[in-house]
Coordinates of C-alpha atoms and ligand atoms in Angstrom, one line a residue:
M1 CA -22.8 -17.0 21.4
H2 CA -20.8 -13.8 21.5
N3 CA -19.8 -12.1 24.8
N4 CA -20.8 -8.4 24.3
D5 CA -18.6 -7.0 27.1
R6 CA -15.6 -8.2 25.6
A7 CA -13.2 -5.8 23.6
N8 CA -13.3 -6.0 19.8
F9 CA -11.7 -4.1 17.0
G10 CA -13.5 -1.1 15.8
S11 CA -13.3 -1.3 12.1
R12 CA -12.6 -3.6 9.2
L13 CA -9.5 -1.7 8.3
G14 CA -8.4 -2.0 11.9
I15 CA -8.9 -5.9 11.6
I16 CA -6.8 -6.3 8.5
L17 CA -4.0 -4.0 9.5
A18 CA -3.6 -5.5 12.9
T19 CA -3.8 -9.2 11.6
A20 CA -1.6 -8.4 8.6
G21 CA 0.7 -6.7 11.2
S22 CA 1.1 -9.9 13.2
A23 CA 1.9 -11.7 9.9
V24 CA 4.3 -9.0 8.5
G25 CA 7.3 -9.1 10.7
L26 CA 11.2 -10.1 10.7
G27 CA 9.9 -13.2 8.9
N28 CA 9.2 -11.1 5.9
V29 CA 12.1 -8.6 6.0
W30 CA 14.7 -10.8 7.3
R31 CA 13.8 -14.5 7.0
F32 CA 12.2 -14.5 3.7
P33 CA 14.9 -12.8 1.7
Y34 CA 17.7 -15.0 3.0
M35 CA 15.7 -18.2 2.5
A36 CA 14.9 -17.1 -1.0
G37 CA 18.5 -16.1 -1.6
H38 CA 19.6 -19.6 -0.4
D39 CA 17.0 -21.6 -2.2
G40 CA 17.2 -20.4 -5.6
G41 CA 15.1 -17.2 -5.9
A42 CA 12.0 -17.3 -7.9
A43 CA 11.6 -21.1 -7.8
F44 CA 11.4 -20.8 -4.1
I45 CA 9.0 -18.0 -4.3
L46 CA 6.6 -19.9 -6.5
L47 CA 6.5 -22.7 -4.1
Y48 CA 6.1 -20.4 -1.3
L49 CA 3.0 -18.9 -3.0
A50 CA 1.6 -22.3 -3.5
C51 CA 2.0 -23.0 0.2
V52 CA 0.3 -19.8 1.1
L53 CA -2.6 -20.6 -1.1
F54 CA -3.2 -24.2 -0.5
L55 CA -2.1 -24.6 3.1
G56 CA -1.6 -20.9 4.7
I57 CA -5.0 -19.6 3.9
P58 CA -7.2 -22.7 5.0
G59 CA -5.1 -22.9 8.2
M60 CA -5.6 -19.2 8.8
I61 CA -9.3 -19.5 8.2
S62 CA -9.4 -22.5 10.9
E63 CA -7.8 -20.4 13.5
F64 CA -10.3 -17.5 12.7
I65 CA -13.2 -19.9 13.2
V66 CA -12.0 -21.2 16.5
G67 CA -11.2 -17.8 17.8
R68 CA -14.4 -15.9 16.5
N69 CA -16.7 -18.5 17.5
S70 CA -15.5 -18.9 21.0
A71 CA -14.8 -15.2 21.7
T72 CA -12.4 -15.9 24.4
N73 CA -8.6 -16.4 25.0
A74 CA -6.9 -19.3 23.0
A75 CA -6.7 -21.7 26.0
R76 CA -10.4 -21.4 26.8
A77 CA -11.3 -21.3 23.0
Y78 CA -10.6 -24.8 22.2
I79 CA -12.2 -26.1 25.5
K80 CA -15.3 -24.1 24.8
L81 CA -15.8 -25.4 21.2
S82 CA -15.1 -29.0 22.1
H83 CA -16.4 -29.2 25.8
S84 CA -13.3 -31.3 26.4
R85 CA -10.1 -30.4 28.4
P86 CA -7.5 -32.4 26.3
W87 CA -8.3 -30.3 23.2
G88 CA -7.6 -27.2 25.3
L89 CA -3.9 -28.3 25.1
I90 CA -3.7 -26.7 21.8
G91 CA -4.6 -23.4 23.1
Y92 CA -2.2 -23.8 26.1
M93 CA 0.5 -24.7 23.7
G94 CA -0.2 -21.6 21.7
V95 CA 0.0 -19.3 24.9
F96 CA 3.3 -21.0 25.7
T97 CA 4.7 -20.9 22.1
G98 CA 3.8 -17.3 21.8
M99 CA 5.8 -16.2 24.8
I100 CA 8.8 -18.3 23.8
I101 CA 8.8 -16.8 20.4
L102 CA 8.4 -13.4 21.9
G103 CA 11.4 -13.9 24.1
F104 CA 13.9 -14.7 21.3
Y105 CA 12.2 -12.4 18.8
A106 CA 12.6 -9.5 21.1
V107 CA 16.5 -10.2 21.0
V108 CA 16.6 -9.8 17.1
A109 CA 14.2 -6.8 17.3
G110 CA 16.6 -5.2 19.9
W111 CA 19.4 -5.8 17.5
C112 CA 17.3 -3.8 15.0
L113 CA 17.0 -1.0 17.5
Q114 CA 20.7 -0.9 18.2
Y115 CA 21.4 -0.8 14.4
F116 CA 18.8 1.9 13.9
F117 CA 20.6 4.2 16.4
A118 CA 23.9 3.1 15.2
S119 CA 23.1 4.1 11.6
I120 CA 21.8 7.4 12.9
L121 CA 25.1 8.0 14.8
E122 CA 27.0 6.8 11.6
H123 CA 28.6 3.9 13.7
L124 CA 28.0 1.4 10.6
Q125 CA 30.5 3.0 8.5
G126 CA 33.6 0.9 7.7
D127 CA 34.8 -2.0 5.7
K128 CA 33.5 -5.7 5.8
D129 CA 35.7 -6.8 8.7
Y130 CA 34.8 -3.7 10.6
I131 CA 31.0 -4.6 10.2
M132 CA 31.6 -8.2 11.0
N133 CA 33.5 -7.4 14.1
Y134 CA 30.9 -4.6 15.1
F135 CA 28.1 -7.3 14.9
A136 CA 30.3 -10.1 16.7
T137 CA 31.2 -7.8 19.5
F138 CA 27.8 -6.2 20.0
S139 CA 25.7 -9.3 19.9
S140 CA 28.1 -11.3 22.3
S141 CA 28.3 -8.5 24.8
P142 CA 26.5 -9.2 28.2
F143 CA 24.6 -6.0 28.8
K144 CA 23.6 -3.9 25.8
P145 CA 21.8 -6.3 23.5
A146 CA 19.9 -7.7 26.5
A147 CA 18.9 -4.1 27.4
W148 CA 17.6 -3.4 23.9
A149 CA 15.6 -6.6 24.0
V150 CA 14.0 -5.5 27.3
A151 CA 13.4 -2.1 26.0
F152 CA 11.6 -3.5 23.1
L153 CA 9.5 -5.7 25.3
F154 CA 8.5 -2.7 27.2
I155 CA 7.4 -0.8 24.1
T156 CA 5.4 -3.8 23.1
H157 CA 3.9 -3.9 26.7
Y158 CA 3.0 -0.2 26.5
I159 CA 1.0 -0.8 23.3
V160 CA -0.7 -4.1 24.5
S161 CA -1.7 -2.8 27.9
H162 CA -3.8 0.1 26.2
G163 CA -6.2 -2.5 24.9
I164 CA -7.5 -3.8 21.5
R165 CA -8.8 -0.6 20.0
D166 CA -6.7 2.2 21.7
G167 CA -3.5 0.2 21.7
I168 CA -3.0 -2.7 19.2
E169 CA -5.6 -1.3 16.5
R170 CA -4.5 2.3 16.8
A171 CA -0.8 1.4 16.7
S172 CA -1.4 -0.9 13.7
K173 CA -3.2 1.8 11.6
V174 CA -0.2 4.0 12.2
M175 CA 2.6 1.4 11.9
M176 CA 1.7 -0.5 8.8
P177 CA 1.3 2.4 6.4
T178 CA 4.5 3.9 7.6
L179 CA 6.2 0.6 7.1
F180 CA 4.8 0.3 3.6
V181 CA 5.9 3.9 2.6
L182 CA 9.6 3.2 4.0
L183 CA 9.5 -0.1 2.0
I184 CA 8.5 1.5 -1.2
I185 CA 11.1 4.3 -0.9
I186 CA 13.9 1.9 -0.3
V187 CA 12.8 -0.4 -3.1
V188 CA 12.9 2.3 -5.6
A189 CA 16.3 3.5 -4.5
S190 CA 17.5 -0.1 -4.6
C191 CA 16.0 -1.0 -8.0
T192 CA 17.6 2.2 -9.7
L193 CA 21.0 1.5 -8.8
P194 CA 23.4 0.5 -11.7
G195 CA 23.2 -3.3 -12.2
A196 CA 20.1 -3.7 -10.0
A197 CA 18.4 -5.8 -12.9
E198 CA 20.4 -8.8 -12.2
G199 CA 18.8 -8.8 -8.6
V200 CA 15.3 -8.3 -10.0
E201 CA 16.0 -11.1 -12.4
F202 CA 17.2 -13.4 -9.7
L203 CA 13.9 -12.8 -7.8
F204 CA 11.6 -13.3 -10.7
K205 CA 13.2 -15.9 -13.0
P206 CA 12.5 -19.2 -11.7
D207 CA 15.3 -21.9 -11.9
F208 CA 13.3 -25.2 -11.4
T209 CA 16.4 -27.3 -11.2
K210 CA 16.9 -25.8 -7.8
I211 CA 13.6 -27.5 -6.3
T212 CA 14.4 -30.3 -4.0
P213 CA 12.3 -31.7 -1.2
N214 CA 14.2 -29.5 1.2
V215 CA 13.3 -26.3 -0.7
F216 CA 9.8 -27.4 -0.6
L217 CA 9.8 -27.9 3.1
D218 CA 11.7 -24.6 3.6
A219 CA 8.9 -22.8 1.7
L220 CA 6.2 -24.6 3.8
G221 CA 7.9 -23.7 7.1
Q222 CA 8.4 -20.2 6.0
A223 CA 4.6 -19.7 4.9
F224 CA 3.6 -21.1 8.4
F225 CA 6.1 -18.7 10.3
S226 CA 5.3 -15.7 8.1
L227 CA 1.5 -16.0 8.4
S228 CA 1.8 -16.4 12.3
L229 CA 0.2 -19.8 11.9
G230 CA -0.1 -22.4 14.8
S231 CA 0.7 -20.0 17.7
A232 CA -2.9 -19.1 18.6
C233 CA -2.1 -15.6 17.6
L234 CA -4.7 -15.6 14.9
C235 CA -7.2 -17.3 17.0
T236 CA -6.7 -14.6 19.7
Y237 CA -7.1 -11.8 17.3
A238 CA -10.2 -13.4 15.6
S239 CA -11.8 -13.5 19.1
Y240 CA -12.0 -9.7 18.7
F241 CA -13.5 -9.8 15.2
N242 CA -17.2 -8.8 14.8
R243 CA -19.8 -11.0 13.3
Q244 CA -19.7 -9.2 10.1
T245 CA -16.2 -9.9 9.3
N246 CA -15.8 -12.2 6.3
L247 CA -13.3 -14.8 7.5
G248 CA -12.4 -16.3 4.1
K249 CA -12.0 -12.9 2.5
S250 CA -9.8 -11.5 5.5
A251 CA -7.6 -14.5 5.4
V252 CA -7.0 -13.9 1.6
Q253 CA -6.3 -10.2 2.2
V254 CA -3.9 -10.8 5.1
A255 CA -2.1 -13.5 3.0
L256 CA -1.9 -11.1 0.1
I257 CA -0.5 -8.3 2.1
D258 CA 2.1 -10.5 3.8
T259 CA 3.3 -12.0 0.6
M260 CA 3.4 -8.6 -1.2
I261 CA 5.6 -7.2 1.7
A262 CA 7.9 -10.3 1.6
V263 CA 8.3 -9.9 -2.1
L264 CA 9.0 -6.1 -1.9
A265 CA 11.5 -6.9 0.9
G266 CA 13.3 -9.2 -1.6
L267 CA 13.2 -6.4 -4.1
M268 CA 14.6 -3.9 -1.6
I269 CA 17.6 -6.3 -0.7
F270 CA 18.6 -8.3 -3.9
P271 CA 19.0 -5.4 -6.3
A272 CA 21.3 -3.4 -3.9
A273 CA 23.2 -6.7 -3.1
F274 CA 23.8 -7.5 -6.8
S275 CA 24.7 -4.1 -7.7
V276 CA 27.7 -4.3 -5.5
G277 CA 28.4 -8.0 -6.3
V278 CA 27.5 -9.5 -2.9
S279 CA 25.9 -12.9 -3.0
P280 CA 22.3 -13.1 -1.6
D281 CA 22.7 -16.3 0.1
S282 CA 24.8 -15.2 3.2
G283 CA 22.1 -16.6 5.6
P284 CA 20.7 -15.0 8.7
S285 CA 23.7 -12.6 9.0
L286 CA 22.5 -11.0 5.7
I287 CA 20.7 -8.1 7.5
F288 CA 23.2 -7.3 10.2
I289 CA 26.6 -8.0 8.4
T290 CA 26.1 -8.0 4.7
L291 CA 23.6 -5.3 4.3
P292 CA 25.3 -2.3 6.2
N293 CA 28.2 -2.7 3.8
V294 CA 26.0 -3.0 0.7
F295 CA 24.2 0.2 1.4
Q296 CA 27.4 1.9 2.1
Q297 CA 29.0 0.8 -1.2
A298 CA 25.9 0.8 -3.5
F299 CA 25.3 4.6 -2.5
S300 CA 28.9 5.6 -2.3
G301 CA 28.3 8.2 -4.9
M302 CA 25.4 9.7 -2.8
P303 CA 26.5 9.4 0.8
T304 CA 23.6 11.2 2.1
L305 CA 21.1 9.1 0.3
G306 CA 23.0 6.0 1.7
Y307 CA 22.8 7.3 5.1
V308 CA 19.0 8.1 4.9
I309 CA 18.3 4.6 3.3
S310 CA 20.2 2.7 6.2
V311 CA 18.5 4.7 8.8
M312 CA 15.1 4.0 7.3
F313 CA 16.0 0.4 6.7
Y314 CA 16.6 -0.4 10.3
A315 CA 13.5 1.7 11.3
L316 CA 11.5 -0.5 9.0
M317 CA 12.9 -3.7 10.4
A318 CA 12.1 -2.4 14.0
L319 CA 8.6 -1.4 13.0
A320 CA 7.9 -4.8 11.4
A321 CA 9.1 -6.5 14.4
L322 CA 6.8 -4.5 16.7
T323 CA 3.7 -5.1 14.7
S324 CA 4.4 -8.9 15.3
T325 CA 5.5 -8.7 18.9
I326 CA 2.3 -7.0 20.0
S327 CA 0.4 -9.9 18.5
M328 CA 2.4 -12.5 20.3
H329 CA 2.3 -10.5 23.5
E330 CA -1.6 -10.4 23.0
I331 CA -2.0 -14.1 23.2
A332 CA -0.7 -14.6 26.7
T333 CA -2.0 -11.3 27.9
A334 CA -5.6 -12.2 27.0
F335 CA -5.0 -15.6 28.6
F336 CA -3.7 -14.2 32.0
H337 CA -6.3 -11.4 32.1
E338 CA -9.2 -13.7 31.5
E339 CA -8.1 -16.8 33.2
L340 CA -6.4 -15.4 36.2
N341 CA -9.1 -12.6 36.4
L342 CA -6.4 -9.9 36.4
S343 CA -6.8 -6.4 34.9
R344 CA -5.4 -6.2 31.5
R345 CA -2.5 -4.2 32.6
G346 CA -1.8 -6.9 35.3
G347 CA -2.0 -9.7 32.7
S348 CA 0.2 -7.8 30.4
L349 CA 2.9 -7.1 33.1
I350 CA 3.2 -10.8 34.0
V351 CA 3.8 -11.6 30.1
T352 CA 6.4 -8.9 29.8
A353 CA 8.3 -10.0 33.0
I354 CA 8.2 -13.7 31.8
C355 CA 9.4 -12.6 28.3
C356 CA 12.0 -10.3 29.7
V357 CA 13.6 -13.3 31.5
I358 CA 13.5 -15.5 28.3
A359 CA 14.9 -12.6 26.3
V360 CA 17.8 -11.9 28.7
L361 CA 18.8 -15.6 28.7
C362 CA 18.6 -15.8 25.0
S363 CA 20.8 -12.8 24.4
L364 CA 23.4 -13.9 27.0
S365 CA 23.3 -17.4 25.2
V366 CA 24.4 -15.8 21.8
G367 CA 27.9 -15.3 23.2
A368 CA 28.3 -13.8 26.7
V369 CA 27.5 -17.1 28.5
S370 CA 28.7 -20.0 26.7
G371 CA 27.0 -22.7 29.0
L372 CA 23.5 -21.6 27.9
S373 CA 23.3 -24.2 25.1
F374 CA 21.5 -27.4 24.3
F375 CA 22.7 -30.0 22.0
G376 CA 25.3 -27.8 20.7
K377 CA 22.9 -25.0 19.9
S378 CA 22.6 -21.7 21.9
L379 CA 19.5 -21.3 23.8
M380 CA 18.2 -18.8 21.4
D381 CA 18.7 -21.2 18.3
S382 CA 17.3 -23.9 20.4
L383 CA 14.0 -22.0 21.1
D384 CA 13.9 -20.9 17.6
F385 CA 14.2 -24.5 16.4
I386 CA 11.6 -26.0 18.7
T387 CA 9.0 -23.3 18.2
A388 CA 9.3 -22.7 14.5
Q389 CA 9.9 -26.3 13.5
I390 CA 7.9 -28.2 16.1
F391 CA 5.4 -26.2 18.0
L392 CA 4.1 -24.0 15.1
P393 CA 3.5 -26.9 12.7
L394 CA 2.1 -29.1 15.5
G395 CA -0.3 -26.2 16.6
S396 CA -1.4 -25.9 13.0
F397 CA -1.8 -29.6 12.5
L398 CA -4.0 -30.0 15.5
T399 CA -6.1 -27.0 14.7
C400 CA -6.8 -28.5 11.3
L401 CA -7.9 -31.8 12.6
F402 CA -9.8 -30.0 15.4
V403 CA -11.8 -27.7 12.8
G404 CA -11.9 -30.2 10.0
W405 CA -12.9 -33.3 12.0
H406 CA -13.7 -32.7 15.6
I407 CA -16.1 -29.7 16.0
P408 CA -19.7 -30.0 14.5
K409 CA -19.7 -29.0 10.8
R410 CA -22.5 -26.7 11.5
I411 CA -20.3 -24.4 13.5
T412 CA -17.6 -24.4 10.7
V413 CA -20.4 -23.4 8.1
Y414 CA -22.0 -20.9 10.5
E415 CA -18.6 -19.1 10.8
F416 CA -17.5 -19.5 7.2
T417 CA -20.8 -18.0 5.8
N418 CA -21.5 -15.6 8.8
H419 CA -24.6 -17.5 9.7
G420 CA -25.7 -18.0 6.1
T421 CA -25.4 -14.4 5.0
L422 CA -22.5 -15.2 2.8
K423 CA -22.6 -17.6 -0.1
G424 CA -19.6 -19.7 1.0
T425 CA -18.8 -20.6 -2.5
F426 CA -15.3 -22.0 -1.6
F427 CA -16.5 -23.9 1.5
K428 CA -16.1 -27.3 0.1
V429 CA -12.6 -26.4 -1.2
Y430 CA -11.8 -25.0 2.3
L431 CA -13.1 -28.1 4.1
F432 CA -11.2 -30.5 1.8
A433 CA -7.9 -28.6 2.3
V434 CA -8.3 -28.4 6.1
R435 CA -9.3 -32.1 6.4
Y436 CA -6.9 -33.7 4.1
V437 CA -4.2 -31.4 2.4
C438 CA -3.0 -29.3 5.4
P439 CA -2.7 -32.2 7.9
A440 CA -0.9 -34.4 5.3
A441 CA 1.5 -31.7 4.3
I442 CA 2.3 -30.8 7.8
A443 CA 2.9 -34.4 8.7
A444 CA 5.3 -34.6 5.8
I445 CA 7.3 -31.7 7.3
F446 CA 7.6 -33.6 10.6
L447 CA 8.5 -36.8 9.2
H448 CA 11.1 -35.2 6.9
Q449 CA 12.4 -33.3 9.9
F450 CA 13.2 -36.4 11.9
G451 CA 14.8 -38.1 8.8
I452 CA 11.7 -40.5 8.3
L453 CA 10.7 -39.1 4.8
Ligands
LIG1 N1 4.5 -13.8 11.5 C1 5.7 -13.1 12.1 C2 6.8 -12.9 11.1 O1 6.6 -13.1 10.0 C3 6.1 -14.0 13.2 C4 5.1 -14.6 14.1 C5 5.1 -15.9 14.4 C6 4.3 -13.7 14.8 C7 4.1 -16.4 15.2 C8 3.2 -14.2 15.7 C9 3.2 -15.6 15.9 O2 7.8 -12.2 11.6

């Protein structure tokens, strides 16, 4: 059942760090804090935890099962397990979605790189209007942000083209611990600022009056995006897992790391924001407009510390983005490499080229070229919407039906228990979640989105 010539991860630690690296990304350090800020802090976080536990983990295990059992790229994996071409569409959709997300994600990642260098060169010093203007001018200029996005894609390409062990695993083993250390340093600095307690309280004291159906759906969408569900990314990574890997335990560990980093990101941002009286619900612009000013004001008594924190912060953002972009890149690289019989480097080059085109168009759509918009949204926002709100949930929905109902149960049991060598205590709970709870919850998001529920 396993193809022995195929690359695989070299160690259990490598598996966890690489998979957690895919999950930990801008979704944790950028999207999670502003969603939590917008949706009432702790109440949102509790709902988010419930979504991760009851929906995210079973969804992740399902993708792991498809990937490890088939030991091939996502498109072929679904065909191989079902012996039917139509099911393969889930995999093809994953490959397509992965490249689209990579295209626009690289633009935001490129902004992080620009801000990293700008903070080193002290270009982010100034009042609120200055920073707002800085972001508007930079993000809407035609050349610079596109060039940063392309640069980011080439860094991603460099890592992915070195393969699973020498590229992805090795890079994850360096980047994930570095990211964690940077995060802890900034959390400590932020939480010891005067007035920080209010931010901590905001994060941990639930206000249940804030819970509405919309908040629930936000939490669900965020859990799926943050765990990289539905894009075939986890399926692709699992195709490189070895037979001893305990799929259930790995999913729990990855979800724990991902959630911990998201909460720590909240602890890095809110205390600093509250200490200077900035509202935490300023939306996506939080990171690029509000925060440079927050750091400056919060550490105004200790400018050197403020400088170091700001540089570290943007380094952290870029690192988090990179551990995710390599995973998105790998979905399509594995596909082109195996399906078109190209070398890994060749497959990887095609992906980089396609994503560079998407990224440049997205970057231009933010301001430089006004015609690049659909239904009143820029190309970048439209792609974000159709992937995060439609393709990812759809991919997860179909994967749950596929694993829960379509493939023979013996395959699911075989993978869940590692061929009977594990007890599989939670198998029944898992199967129930994947057959009923996950599809129903995801269907609810869809219906709500289109105004039906
Ligand atoms: N999970 C990543 C994040 O939190 C985003 C991602 C989505 C990565 C889909 C891979 C696939 O930023």
